[in-house]
JSON list of C-alpha atoms in Angstrom, two decimals:
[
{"chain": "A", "resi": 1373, "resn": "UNK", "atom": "CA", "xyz": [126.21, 121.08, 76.24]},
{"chain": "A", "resi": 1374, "resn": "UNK", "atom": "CA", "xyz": [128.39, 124.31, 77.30]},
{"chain": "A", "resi": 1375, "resn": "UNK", "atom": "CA", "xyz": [128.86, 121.62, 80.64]},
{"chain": "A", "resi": 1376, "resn": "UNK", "atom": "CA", "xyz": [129.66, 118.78, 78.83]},
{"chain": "A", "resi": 1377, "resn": "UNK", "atom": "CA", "xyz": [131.02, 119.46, 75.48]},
{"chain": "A", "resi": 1378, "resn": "UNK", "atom": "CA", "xyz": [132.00, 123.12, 75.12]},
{"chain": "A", "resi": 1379, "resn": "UNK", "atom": "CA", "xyz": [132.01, 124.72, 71.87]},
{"chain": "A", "resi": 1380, "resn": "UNK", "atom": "CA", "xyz": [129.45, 123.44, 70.76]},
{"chain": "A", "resi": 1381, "resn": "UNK", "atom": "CA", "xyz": [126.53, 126.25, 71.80]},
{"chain": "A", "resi": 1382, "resn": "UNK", "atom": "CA", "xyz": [126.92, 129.56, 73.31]},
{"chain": "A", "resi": 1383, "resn": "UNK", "atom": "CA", "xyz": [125.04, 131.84, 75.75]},
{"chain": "A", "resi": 1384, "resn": "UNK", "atom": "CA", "xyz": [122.93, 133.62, 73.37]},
{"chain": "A", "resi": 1385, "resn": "UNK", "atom": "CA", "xyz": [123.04, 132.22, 70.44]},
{"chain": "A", "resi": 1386, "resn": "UNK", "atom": "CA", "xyz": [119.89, 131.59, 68.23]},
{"chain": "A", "resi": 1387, "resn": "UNK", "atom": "CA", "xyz": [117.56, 128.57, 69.07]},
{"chain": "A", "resi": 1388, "resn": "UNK", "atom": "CA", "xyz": [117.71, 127.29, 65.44]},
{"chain": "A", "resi": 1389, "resn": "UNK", "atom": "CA", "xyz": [121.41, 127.39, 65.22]},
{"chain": "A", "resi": 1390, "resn": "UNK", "atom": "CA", "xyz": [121.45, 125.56, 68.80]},
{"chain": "A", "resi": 1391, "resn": "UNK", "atom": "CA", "xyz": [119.70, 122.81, 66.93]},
{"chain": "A", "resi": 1392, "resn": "UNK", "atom": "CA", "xyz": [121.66, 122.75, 64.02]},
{"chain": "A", "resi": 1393, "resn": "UNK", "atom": "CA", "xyz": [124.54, 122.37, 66.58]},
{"chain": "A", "resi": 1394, "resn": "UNK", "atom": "CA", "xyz": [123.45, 119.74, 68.66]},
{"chain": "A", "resi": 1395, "resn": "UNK", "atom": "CA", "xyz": [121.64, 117.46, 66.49]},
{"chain": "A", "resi": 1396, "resn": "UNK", "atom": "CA", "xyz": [124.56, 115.21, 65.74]},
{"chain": "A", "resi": 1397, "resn": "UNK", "atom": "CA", "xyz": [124.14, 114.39, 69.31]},
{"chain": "A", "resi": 1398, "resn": "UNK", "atom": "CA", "xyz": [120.87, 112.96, 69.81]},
{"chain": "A", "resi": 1399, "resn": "UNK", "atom": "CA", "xyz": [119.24, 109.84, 68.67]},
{"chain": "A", "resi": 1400, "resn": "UNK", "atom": "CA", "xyz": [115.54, 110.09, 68.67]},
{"chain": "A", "resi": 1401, "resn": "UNK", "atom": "CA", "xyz": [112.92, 107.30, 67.75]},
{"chain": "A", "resi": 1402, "resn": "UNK", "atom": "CA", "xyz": [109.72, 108.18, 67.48]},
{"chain": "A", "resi": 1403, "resn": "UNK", "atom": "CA", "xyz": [106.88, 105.17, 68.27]},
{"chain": "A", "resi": 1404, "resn": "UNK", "atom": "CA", "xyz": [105.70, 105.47, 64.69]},
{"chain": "A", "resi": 1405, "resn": "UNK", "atom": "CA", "xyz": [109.38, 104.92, 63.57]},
{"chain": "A", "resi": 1406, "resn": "UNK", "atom": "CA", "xyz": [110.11, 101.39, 65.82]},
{"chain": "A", "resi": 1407, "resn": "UNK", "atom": "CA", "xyz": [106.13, 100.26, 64.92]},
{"chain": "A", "resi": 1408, "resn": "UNK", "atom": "CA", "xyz": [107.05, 97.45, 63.76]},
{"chain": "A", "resi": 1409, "resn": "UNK", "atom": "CA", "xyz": [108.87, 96.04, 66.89]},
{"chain": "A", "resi": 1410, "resn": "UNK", "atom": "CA", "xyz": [105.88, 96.68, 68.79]},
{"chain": "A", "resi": 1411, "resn": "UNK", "atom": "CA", "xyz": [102.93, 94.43, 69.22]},
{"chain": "A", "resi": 1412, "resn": "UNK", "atom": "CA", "xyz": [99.64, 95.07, 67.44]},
{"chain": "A", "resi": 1413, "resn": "UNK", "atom": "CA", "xyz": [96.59, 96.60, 68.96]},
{"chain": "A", "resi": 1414, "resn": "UNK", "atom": "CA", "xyz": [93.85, 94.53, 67.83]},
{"chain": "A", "resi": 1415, "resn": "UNK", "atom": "CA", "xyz": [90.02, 97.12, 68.05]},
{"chain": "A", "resi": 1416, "resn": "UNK", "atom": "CA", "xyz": [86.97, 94.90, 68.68]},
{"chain": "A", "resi": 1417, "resn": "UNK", "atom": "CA", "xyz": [84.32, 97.15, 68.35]},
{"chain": "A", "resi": 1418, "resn": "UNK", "atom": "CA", "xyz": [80.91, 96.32, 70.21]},
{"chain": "A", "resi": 1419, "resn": "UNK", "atom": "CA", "xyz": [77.48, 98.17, 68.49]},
{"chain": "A", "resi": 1420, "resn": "UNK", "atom": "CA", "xyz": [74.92, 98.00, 71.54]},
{"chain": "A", "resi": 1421, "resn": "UNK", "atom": "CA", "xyz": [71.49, 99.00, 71.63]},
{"chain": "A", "resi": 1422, "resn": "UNK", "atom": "CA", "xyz": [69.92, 100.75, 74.64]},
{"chain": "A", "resi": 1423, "resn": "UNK", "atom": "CA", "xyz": [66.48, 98.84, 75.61]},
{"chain": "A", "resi": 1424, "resn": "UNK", "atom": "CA", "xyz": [63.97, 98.90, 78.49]},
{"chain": "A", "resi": 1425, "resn": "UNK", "atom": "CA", "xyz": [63.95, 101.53, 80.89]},
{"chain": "A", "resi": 1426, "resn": "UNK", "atom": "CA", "xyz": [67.40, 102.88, 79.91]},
{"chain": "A", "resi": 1427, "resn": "UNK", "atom": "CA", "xyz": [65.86, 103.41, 76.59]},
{"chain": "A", "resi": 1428, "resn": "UNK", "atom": "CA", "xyz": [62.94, 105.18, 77.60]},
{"chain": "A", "resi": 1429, "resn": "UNK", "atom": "CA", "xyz": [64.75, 106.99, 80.12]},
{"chain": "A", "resi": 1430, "resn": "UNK", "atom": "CA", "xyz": [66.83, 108.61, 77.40]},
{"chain": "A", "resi": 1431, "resn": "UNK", "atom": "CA", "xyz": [63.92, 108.79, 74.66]},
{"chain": "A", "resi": 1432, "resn": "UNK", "atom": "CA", "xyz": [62.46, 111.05, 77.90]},
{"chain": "A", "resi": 1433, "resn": "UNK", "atom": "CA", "xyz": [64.78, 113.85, 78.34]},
{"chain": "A", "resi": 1434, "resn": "UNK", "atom": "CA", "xyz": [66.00, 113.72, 74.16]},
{"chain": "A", "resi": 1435, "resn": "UNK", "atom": "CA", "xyz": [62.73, 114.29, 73.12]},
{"chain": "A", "resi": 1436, "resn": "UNK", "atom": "CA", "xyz": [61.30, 116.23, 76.49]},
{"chain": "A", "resi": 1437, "resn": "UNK", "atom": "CA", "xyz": [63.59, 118.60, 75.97]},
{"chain": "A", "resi": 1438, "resn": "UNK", "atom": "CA", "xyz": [63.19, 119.19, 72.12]},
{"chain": "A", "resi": 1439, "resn": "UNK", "atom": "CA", "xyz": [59.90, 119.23, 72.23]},
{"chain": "A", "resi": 1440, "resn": "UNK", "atom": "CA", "xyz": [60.12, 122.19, 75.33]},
{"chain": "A", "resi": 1441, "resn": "UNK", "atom": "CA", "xyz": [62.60, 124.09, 73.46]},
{"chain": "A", "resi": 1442, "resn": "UNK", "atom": "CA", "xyz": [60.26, 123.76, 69.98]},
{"chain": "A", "resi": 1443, "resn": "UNK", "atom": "CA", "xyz": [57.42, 125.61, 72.34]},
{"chain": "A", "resi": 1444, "resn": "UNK", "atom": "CA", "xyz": [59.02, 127.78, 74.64]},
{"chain": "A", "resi": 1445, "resn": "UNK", "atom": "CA", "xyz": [61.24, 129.21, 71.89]},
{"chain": "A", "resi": 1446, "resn": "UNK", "atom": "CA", "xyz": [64.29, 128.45, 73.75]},
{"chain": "A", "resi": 1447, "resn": "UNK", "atom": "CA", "xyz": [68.01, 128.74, 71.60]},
{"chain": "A", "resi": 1448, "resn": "UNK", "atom": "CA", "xyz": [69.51, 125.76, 71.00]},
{"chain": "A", "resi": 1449, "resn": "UNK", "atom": "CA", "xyz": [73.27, 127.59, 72.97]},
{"chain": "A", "resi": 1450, "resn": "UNK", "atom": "CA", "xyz": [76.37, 125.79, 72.62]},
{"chain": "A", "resi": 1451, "resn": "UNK", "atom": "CA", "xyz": [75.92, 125.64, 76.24]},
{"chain": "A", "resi": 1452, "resn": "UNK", "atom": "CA", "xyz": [72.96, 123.84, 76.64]},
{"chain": "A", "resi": 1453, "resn": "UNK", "atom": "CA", "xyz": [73.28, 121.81, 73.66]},
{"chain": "A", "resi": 1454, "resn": "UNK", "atom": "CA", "xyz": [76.27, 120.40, 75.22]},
{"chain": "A", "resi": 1455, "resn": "UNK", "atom": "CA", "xyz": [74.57, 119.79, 78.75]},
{"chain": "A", "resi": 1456, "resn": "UNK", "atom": "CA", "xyz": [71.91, 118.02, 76.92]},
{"chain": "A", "resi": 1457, "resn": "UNK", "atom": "CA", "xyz": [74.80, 115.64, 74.96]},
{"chain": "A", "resi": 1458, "resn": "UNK", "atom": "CA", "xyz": [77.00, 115.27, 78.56]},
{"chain": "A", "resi": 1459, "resn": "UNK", "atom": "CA", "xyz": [73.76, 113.96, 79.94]},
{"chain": "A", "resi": 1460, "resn": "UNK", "atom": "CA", "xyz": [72.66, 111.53, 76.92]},
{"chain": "A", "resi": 1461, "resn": "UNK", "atom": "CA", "xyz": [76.10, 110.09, 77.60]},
{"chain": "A", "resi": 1462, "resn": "UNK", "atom": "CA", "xyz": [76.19, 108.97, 80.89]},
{"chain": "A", "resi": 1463, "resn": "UNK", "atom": "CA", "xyz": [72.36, 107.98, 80.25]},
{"chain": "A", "resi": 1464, "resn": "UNK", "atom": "CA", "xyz": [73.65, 105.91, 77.79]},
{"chain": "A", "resi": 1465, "resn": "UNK", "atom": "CA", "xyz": [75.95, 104.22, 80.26]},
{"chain": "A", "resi": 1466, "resn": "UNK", "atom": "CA", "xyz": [73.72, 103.37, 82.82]},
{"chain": "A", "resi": 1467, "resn": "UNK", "atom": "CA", "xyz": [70.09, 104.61, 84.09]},
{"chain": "A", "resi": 1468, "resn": "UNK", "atom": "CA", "xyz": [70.63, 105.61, 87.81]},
{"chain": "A", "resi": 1469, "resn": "UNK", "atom": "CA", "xyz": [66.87, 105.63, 88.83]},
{"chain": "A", "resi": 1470, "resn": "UNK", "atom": "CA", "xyz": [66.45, 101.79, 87.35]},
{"chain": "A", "resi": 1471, "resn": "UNK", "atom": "CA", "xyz": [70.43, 100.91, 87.49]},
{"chain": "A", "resi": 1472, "resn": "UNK", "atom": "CA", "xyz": [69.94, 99.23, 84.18]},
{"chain": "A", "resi": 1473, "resn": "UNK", "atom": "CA", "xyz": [72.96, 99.17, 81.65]},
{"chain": "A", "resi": 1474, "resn": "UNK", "atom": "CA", "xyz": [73.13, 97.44, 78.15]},
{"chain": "A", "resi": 1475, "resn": "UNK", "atom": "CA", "xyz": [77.38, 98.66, 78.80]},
{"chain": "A", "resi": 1476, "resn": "UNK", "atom": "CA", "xyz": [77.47, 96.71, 81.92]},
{"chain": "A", "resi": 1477, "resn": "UNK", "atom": "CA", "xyz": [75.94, 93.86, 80.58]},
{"chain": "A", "resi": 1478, "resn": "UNK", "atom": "CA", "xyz": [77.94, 93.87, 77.74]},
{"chain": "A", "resi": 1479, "resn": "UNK", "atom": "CA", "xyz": [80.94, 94.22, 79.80]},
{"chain": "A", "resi": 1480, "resn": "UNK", "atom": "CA", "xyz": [80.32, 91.37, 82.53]},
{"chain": "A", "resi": 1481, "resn": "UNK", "atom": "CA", "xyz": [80.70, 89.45, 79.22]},
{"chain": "A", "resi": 1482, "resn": "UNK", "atom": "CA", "xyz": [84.11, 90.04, 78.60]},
{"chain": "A", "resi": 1483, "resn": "UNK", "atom": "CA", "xyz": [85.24, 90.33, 82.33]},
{"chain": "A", "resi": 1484, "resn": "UNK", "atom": "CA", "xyz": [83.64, 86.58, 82.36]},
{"chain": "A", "resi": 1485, "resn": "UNK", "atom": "CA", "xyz": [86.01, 85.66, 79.66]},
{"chain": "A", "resi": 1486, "resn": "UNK", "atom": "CA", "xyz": [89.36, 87.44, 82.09]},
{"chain": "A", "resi": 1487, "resn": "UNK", "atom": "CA", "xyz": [89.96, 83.67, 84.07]},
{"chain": "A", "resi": 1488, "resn": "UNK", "atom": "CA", "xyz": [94.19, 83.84, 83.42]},
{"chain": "A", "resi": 1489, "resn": "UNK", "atom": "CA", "xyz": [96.80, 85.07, 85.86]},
{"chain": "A", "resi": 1490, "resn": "UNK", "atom": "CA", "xyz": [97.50, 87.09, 82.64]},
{"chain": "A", "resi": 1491, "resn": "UNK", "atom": "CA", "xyz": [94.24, 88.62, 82.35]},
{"chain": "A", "resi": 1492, "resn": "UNK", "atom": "CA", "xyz": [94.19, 92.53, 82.82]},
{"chain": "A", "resi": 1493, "resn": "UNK", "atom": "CA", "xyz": [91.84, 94.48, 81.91]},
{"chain": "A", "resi": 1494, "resn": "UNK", "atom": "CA", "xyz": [91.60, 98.80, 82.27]},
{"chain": "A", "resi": 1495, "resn": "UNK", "atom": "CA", "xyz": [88.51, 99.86, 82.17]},
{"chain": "A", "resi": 1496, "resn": "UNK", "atom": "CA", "xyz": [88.56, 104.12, 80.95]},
{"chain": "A", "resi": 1497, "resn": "UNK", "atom": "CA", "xyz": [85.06, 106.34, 81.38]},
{"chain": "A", "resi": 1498, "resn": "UNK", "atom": "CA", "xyz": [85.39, 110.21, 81.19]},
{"chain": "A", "resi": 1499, "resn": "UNK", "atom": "CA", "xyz": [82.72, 109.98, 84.24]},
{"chain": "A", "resi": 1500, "resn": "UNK", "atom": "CA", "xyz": [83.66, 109.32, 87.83]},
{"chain": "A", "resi": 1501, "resn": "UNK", "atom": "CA", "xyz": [79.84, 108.35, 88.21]},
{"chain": "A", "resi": 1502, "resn": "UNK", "atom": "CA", "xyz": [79.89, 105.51, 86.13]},
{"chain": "A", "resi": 1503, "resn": "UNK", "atom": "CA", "xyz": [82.68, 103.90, 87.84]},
{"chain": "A", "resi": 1504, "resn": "UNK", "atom": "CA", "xyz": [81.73, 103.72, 90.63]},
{"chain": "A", "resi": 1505, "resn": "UNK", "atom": "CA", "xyz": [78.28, 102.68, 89.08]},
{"chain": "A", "resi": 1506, "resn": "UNK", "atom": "CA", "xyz": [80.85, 99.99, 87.21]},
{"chain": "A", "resi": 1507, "resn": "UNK", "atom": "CA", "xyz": [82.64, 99.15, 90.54]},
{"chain": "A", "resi": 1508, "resn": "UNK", "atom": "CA", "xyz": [79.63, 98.29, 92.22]},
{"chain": "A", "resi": 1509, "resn": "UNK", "atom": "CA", "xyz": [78.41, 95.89, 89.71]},
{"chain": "A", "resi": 1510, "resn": "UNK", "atom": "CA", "xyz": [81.87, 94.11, 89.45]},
{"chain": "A", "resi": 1511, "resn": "UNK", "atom": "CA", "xyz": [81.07, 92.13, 92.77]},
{"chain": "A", "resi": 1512, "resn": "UNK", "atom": "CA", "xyz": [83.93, 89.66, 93.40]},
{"chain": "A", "resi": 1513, "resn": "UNK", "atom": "CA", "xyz": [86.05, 91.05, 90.75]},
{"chain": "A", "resi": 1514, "resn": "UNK", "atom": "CA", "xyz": [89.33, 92.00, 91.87]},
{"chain": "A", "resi": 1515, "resn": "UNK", "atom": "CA", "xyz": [89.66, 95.79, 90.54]},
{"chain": "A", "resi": 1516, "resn": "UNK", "atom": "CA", "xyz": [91.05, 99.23, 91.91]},
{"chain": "A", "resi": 1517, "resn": "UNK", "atom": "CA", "xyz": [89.99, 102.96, 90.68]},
{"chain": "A", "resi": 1518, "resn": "UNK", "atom": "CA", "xyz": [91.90, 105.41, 89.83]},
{"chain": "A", "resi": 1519, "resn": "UNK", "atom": "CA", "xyz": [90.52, 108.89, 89.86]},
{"chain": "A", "resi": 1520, "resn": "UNK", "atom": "CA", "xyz": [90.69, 112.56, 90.29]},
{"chain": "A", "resi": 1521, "resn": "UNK", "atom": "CA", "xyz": [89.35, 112.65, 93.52]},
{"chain": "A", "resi": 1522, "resn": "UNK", "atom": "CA", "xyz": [91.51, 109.75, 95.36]},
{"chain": "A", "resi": 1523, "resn": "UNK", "atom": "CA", "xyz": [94.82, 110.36, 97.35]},
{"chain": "A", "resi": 1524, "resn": "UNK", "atom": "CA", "xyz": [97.95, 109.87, 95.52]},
{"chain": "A", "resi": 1525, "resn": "UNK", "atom": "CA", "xyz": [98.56, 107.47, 97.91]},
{"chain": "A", "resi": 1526, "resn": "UNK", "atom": "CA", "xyz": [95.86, 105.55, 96.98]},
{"chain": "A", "resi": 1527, "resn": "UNK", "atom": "CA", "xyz": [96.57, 106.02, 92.76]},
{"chain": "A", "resi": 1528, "resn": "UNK", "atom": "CA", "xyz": [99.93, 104.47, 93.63]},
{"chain": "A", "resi": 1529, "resn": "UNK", "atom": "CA", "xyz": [98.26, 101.59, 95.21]},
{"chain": "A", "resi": 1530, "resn": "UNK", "atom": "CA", "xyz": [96.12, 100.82, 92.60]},
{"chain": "A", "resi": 1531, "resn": "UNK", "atom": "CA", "xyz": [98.47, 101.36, 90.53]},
{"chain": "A", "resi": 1532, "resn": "UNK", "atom": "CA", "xyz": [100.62, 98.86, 92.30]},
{"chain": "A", "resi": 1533, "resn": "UNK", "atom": "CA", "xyz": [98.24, 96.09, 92.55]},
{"chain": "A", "resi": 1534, "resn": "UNK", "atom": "CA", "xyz": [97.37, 96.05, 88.82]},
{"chain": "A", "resi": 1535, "resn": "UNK", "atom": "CA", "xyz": [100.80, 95.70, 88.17]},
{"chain": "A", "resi": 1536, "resn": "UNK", "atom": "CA", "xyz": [101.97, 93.04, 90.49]},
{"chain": "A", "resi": 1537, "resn": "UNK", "atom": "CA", "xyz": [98.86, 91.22, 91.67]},
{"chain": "A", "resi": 1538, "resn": "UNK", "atom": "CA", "xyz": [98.09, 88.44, 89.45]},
{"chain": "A", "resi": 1539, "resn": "UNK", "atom": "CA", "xyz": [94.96, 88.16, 87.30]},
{"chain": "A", "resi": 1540, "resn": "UNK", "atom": "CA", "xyz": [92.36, 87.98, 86.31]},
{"chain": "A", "resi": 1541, "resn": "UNK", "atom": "CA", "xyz": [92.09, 92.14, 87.97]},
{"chain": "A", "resi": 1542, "resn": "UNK", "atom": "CA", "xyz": [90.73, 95.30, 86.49]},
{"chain": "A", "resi": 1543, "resn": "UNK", "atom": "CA", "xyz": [91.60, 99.42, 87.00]},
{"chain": "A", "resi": 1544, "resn": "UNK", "atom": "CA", "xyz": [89.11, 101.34, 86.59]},
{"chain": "A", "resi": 1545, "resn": "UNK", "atom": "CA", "xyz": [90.55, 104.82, 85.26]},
{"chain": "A", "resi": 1546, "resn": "UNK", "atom": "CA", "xyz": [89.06, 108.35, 84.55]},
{"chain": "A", "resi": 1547, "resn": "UNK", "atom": "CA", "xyz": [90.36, 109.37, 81.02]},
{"chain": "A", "resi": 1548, "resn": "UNK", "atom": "CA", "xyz": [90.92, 112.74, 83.07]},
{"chain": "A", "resi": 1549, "resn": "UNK", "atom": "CA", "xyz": [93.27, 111.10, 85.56]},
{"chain": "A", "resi": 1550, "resn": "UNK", "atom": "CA", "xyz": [94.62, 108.25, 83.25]},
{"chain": "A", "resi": 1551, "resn": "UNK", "atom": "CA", "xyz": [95.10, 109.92, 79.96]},
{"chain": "A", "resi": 1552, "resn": "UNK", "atom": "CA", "xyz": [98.16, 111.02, 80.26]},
{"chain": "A", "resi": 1553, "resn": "UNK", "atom": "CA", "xyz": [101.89, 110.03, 82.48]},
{"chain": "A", "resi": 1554, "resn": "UNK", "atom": "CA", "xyz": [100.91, 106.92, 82.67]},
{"chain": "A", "resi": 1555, "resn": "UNK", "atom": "CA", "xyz": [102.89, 103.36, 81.56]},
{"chain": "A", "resi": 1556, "resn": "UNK", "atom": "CA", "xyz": [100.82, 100.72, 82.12]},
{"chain": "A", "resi": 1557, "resn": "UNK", "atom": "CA", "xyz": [101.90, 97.72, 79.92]},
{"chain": "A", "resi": 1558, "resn": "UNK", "atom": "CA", "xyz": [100.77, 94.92, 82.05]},
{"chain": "A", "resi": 1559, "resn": "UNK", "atom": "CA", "xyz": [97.65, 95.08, 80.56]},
{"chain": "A", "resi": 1560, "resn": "UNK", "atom": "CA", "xyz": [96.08, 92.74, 78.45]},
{"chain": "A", "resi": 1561, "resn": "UNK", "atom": "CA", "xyz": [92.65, 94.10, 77.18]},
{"chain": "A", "resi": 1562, "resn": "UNK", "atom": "CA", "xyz": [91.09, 97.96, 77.65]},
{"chain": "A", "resi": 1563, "resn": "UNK", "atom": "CA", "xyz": [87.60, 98.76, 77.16]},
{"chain": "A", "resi": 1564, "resn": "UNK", "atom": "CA", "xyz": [86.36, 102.46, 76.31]},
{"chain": "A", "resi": 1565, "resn": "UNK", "atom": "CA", "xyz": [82.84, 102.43, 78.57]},
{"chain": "A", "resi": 1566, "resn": "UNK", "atom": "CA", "xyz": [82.20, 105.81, 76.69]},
{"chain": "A", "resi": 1567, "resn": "UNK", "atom": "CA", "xyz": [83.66, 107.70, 73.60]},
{"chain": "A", "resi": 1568, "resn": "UNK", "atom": "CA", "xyz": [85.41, 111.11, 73.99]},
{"chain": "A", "resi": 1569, "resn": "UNK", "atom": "CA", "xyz": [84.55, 113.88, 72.39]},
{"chain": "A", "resi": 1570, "resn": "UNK", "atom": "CA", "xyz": [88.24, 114.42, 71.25]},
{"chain": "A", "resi": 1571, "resn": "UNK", "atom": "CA", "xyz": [89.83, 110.86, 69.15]},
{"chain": "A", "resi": 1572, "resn": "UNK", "atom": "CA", "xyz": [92.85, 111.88, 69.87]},
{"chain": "A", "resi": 1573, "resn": "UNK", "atom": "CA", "xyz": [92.39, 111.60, 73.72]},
{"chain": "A", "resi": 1574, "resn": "UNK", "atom": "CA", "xyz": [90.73, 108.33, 73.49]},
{"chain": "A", "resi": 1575, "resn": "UNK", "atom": "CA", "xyz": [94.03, 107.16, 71.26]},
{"chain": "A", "resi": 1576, "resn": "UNK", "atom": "CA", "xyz": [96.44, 108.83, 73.91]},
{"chain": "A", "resi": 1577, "resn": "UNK", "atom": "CA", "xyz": [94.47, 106.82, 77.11]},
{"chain": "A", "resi": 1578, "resn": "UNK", "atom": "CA", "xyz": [94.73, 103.60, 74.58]},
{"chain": "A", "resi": 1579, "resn": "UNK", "atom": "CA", "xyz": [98.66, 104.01, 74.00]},
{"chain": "A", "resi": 1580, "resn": "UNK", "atom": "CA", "xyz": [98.65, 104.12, 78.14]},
{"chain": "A", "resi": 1581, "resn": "UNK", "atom": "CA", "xyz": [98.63, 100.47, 77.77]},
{"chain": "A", "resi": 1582, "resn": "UNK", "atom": "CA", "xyz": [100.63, 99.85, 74.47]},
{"chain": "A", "resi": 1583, "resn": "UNK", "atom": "CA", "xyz": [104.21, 101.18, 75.69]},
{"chain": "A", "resi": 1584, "resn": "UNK", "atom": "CA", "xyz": [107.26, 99.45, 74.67]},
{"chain": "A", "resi": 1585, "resn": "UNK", "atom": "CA", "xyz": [108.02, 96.16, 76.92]},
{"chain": "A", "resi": 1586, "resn": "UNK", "atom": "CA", "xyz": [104.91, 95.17, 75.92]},
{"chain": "A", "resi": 1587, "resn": "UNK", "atom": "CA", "xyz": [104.90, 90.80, 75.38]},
{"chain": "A", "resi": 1588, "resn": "UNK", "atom": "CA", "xyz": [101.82, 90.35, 73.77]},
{"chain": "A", "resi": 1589, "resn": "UNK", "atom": "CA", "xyz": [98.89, 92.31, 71.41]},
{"chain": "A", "resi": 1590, "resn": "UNK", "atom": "CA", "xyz": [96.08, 94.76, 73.35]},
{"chain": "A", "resi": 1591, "resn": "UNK", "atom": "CA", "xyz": [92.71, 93.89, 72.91]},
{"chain": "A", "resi": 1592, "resn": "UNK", "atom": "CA", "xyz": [90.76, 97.32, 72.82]},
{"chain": "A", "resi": 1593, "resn": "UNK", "atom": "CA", "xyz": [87.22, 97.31, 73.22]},
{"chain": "A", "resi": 1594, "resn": "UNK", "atom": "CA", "xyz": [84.97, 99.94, 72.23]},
{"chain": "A", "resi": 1595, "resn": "UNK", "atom": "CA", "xyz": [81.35, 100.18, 73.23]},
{"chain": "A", "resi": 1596, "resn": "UNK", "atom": "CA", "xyz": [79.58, 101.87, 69.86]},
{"chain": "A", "resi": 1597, "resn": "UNK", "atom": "CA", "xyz": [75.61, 102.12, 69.00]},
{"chain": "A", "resi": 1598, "resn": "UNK", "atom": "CA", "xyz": [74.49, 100.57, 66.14]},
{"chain": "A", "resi": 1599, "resn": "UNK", "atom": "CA", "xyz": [74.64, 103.24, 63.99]},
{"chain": "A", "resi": 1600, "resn": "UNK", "atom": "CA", "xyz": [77.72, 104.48, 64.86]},
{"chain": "A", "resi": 1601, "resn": "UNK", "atom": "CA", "xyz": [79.17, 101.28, 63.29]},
{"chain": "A", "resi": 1602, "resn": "UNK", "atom": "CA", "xyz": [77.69, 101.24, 60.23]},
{"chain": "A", "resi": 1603, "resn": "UNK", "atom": "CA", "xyz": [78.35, 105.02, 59.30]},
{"chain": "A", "resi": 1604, "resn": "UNK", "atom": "CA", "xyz": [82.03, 104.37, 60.79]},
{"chain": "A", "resi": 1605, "resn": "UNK", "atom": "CA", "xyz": [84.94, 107.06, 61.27]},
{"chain": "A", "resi": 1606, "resn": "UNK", "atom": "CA", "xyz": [83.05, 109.86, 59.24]},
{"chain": "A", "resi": 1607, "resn": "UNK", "atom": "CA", "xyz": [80.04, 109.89, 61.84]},
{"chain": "A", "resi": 1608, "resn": "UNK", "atom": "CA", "xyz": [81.02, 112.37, 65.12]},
{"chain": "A", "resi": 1609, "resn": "UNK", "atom": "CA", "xyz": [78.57, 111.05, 67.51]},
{"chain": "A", "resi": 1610, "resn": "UNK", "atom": "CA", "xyz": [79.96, 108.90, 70.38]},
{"chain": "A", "resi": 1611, "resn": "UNK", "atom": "CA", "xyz": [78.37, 107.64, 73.45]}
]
């Protein structure tokens, strides 16, 4: 402002009184405030049950370790609590001894429902792991990752594809990587493989996809247990 309107602020002068000054001049509009021009995101939330090995796999080390801790004396840290949760979650999303995954499954469903040219579909995890593990298991489906640990050349070729290939495709994002300086309103559906600790992370990864230019709703799909669903937003525990 002392460039391009002078007068208006000084060198020096307090930061609330620079405000003040210069508010006039700006136009700001929040998301929350222009809502209503944008379209809706429609949550489908999926309860899933884990079953067969996966199931007994995670039964193993839950109650292994409880019951070692019960005899040995050993105090339940914050530390190893949260171990013990980091590995119940990517359990939960797929077993690697058996490579069985009630997610997967569930998830082959909708990518078998992704047959437009309009069909896009971002698949987040918090675990490099399990997308690779979901990568794998895609076969023929067209799909790029996006990760941490990948050249920024290759980000901005995923990246590049998703947007301009035509569907059915899929990008398969860490919420790490993903979560935030991204604008990625080409797509059509996004599926949470795993809940983060943190809502408000999850919601910032969602609104990745829900920018303004947007055409159409975005389908969100979450993958919940069971009893997750039925205690609903006051219960904290999230695959």
């Amino acid at each position: 402002f002392i460039f391009i309107k002078p007068g208006i602020v000084d060198v020096g002068m307090p930061p609330r009184e620079v405000q003040t000054r210069i508010k006039p001049h700006f136009l700001r509009r929040r998301k929350k405030e222009v809502l209503s021009e944008m379209p809706p995101i429609l949550i489908q939330d999926v309860p899933l049950e884990l079953s067969g090995v996966q199931k007994d796999a995670y039964d193993e080390i839950w109650f292994g370790r409880r019951s070692l801790a019960a005899s040995d004396g050993i105090p339940a840290t914050e530390a190893s609590l949260f171990a013990l949760l980091t590995k119940l979650k990517q359990l939960c999303n797929f077993d690697p001894v058996s490579e069985e995954s009630v997610k997967m499954d569930a998830l082959n469903i909708a990518l078998e429902e992704c047959t437009g040219t309009d069909d896009k579909i971002i698949i987040f995890s918090q675990y490099v792991q399990t997308l690779k593990f979901i990568s794998k298991r895609m076969g023929s489906f067209p799909h790029d990752i996006y990760t941490g640990q990948i050249s920024e050349s290759e980000k901005e070729k995923g990246l590049e594809n998703f947007k301009q290939l035509p569907g059915p495709r899929a990008l398969l994002i860490s919420l790490r990587a993903g979560g935030v300086g991204l604008n990625i309103q080409e797509a059509s559906t996004v599926v949470m493989f795993d809940r983060w600790w943190n809502p408000a992370v999850e919601n910032q990864a969602i609104q990745r996809a829900h920018r303004f230019g947007r055409t159409g709703p975005l389908h969100v799909i979450r993958f919940l247990r069971s009893e997750e669903r039925r205690v609903g937003k006051e219960c904290r525990s999230r695959w």
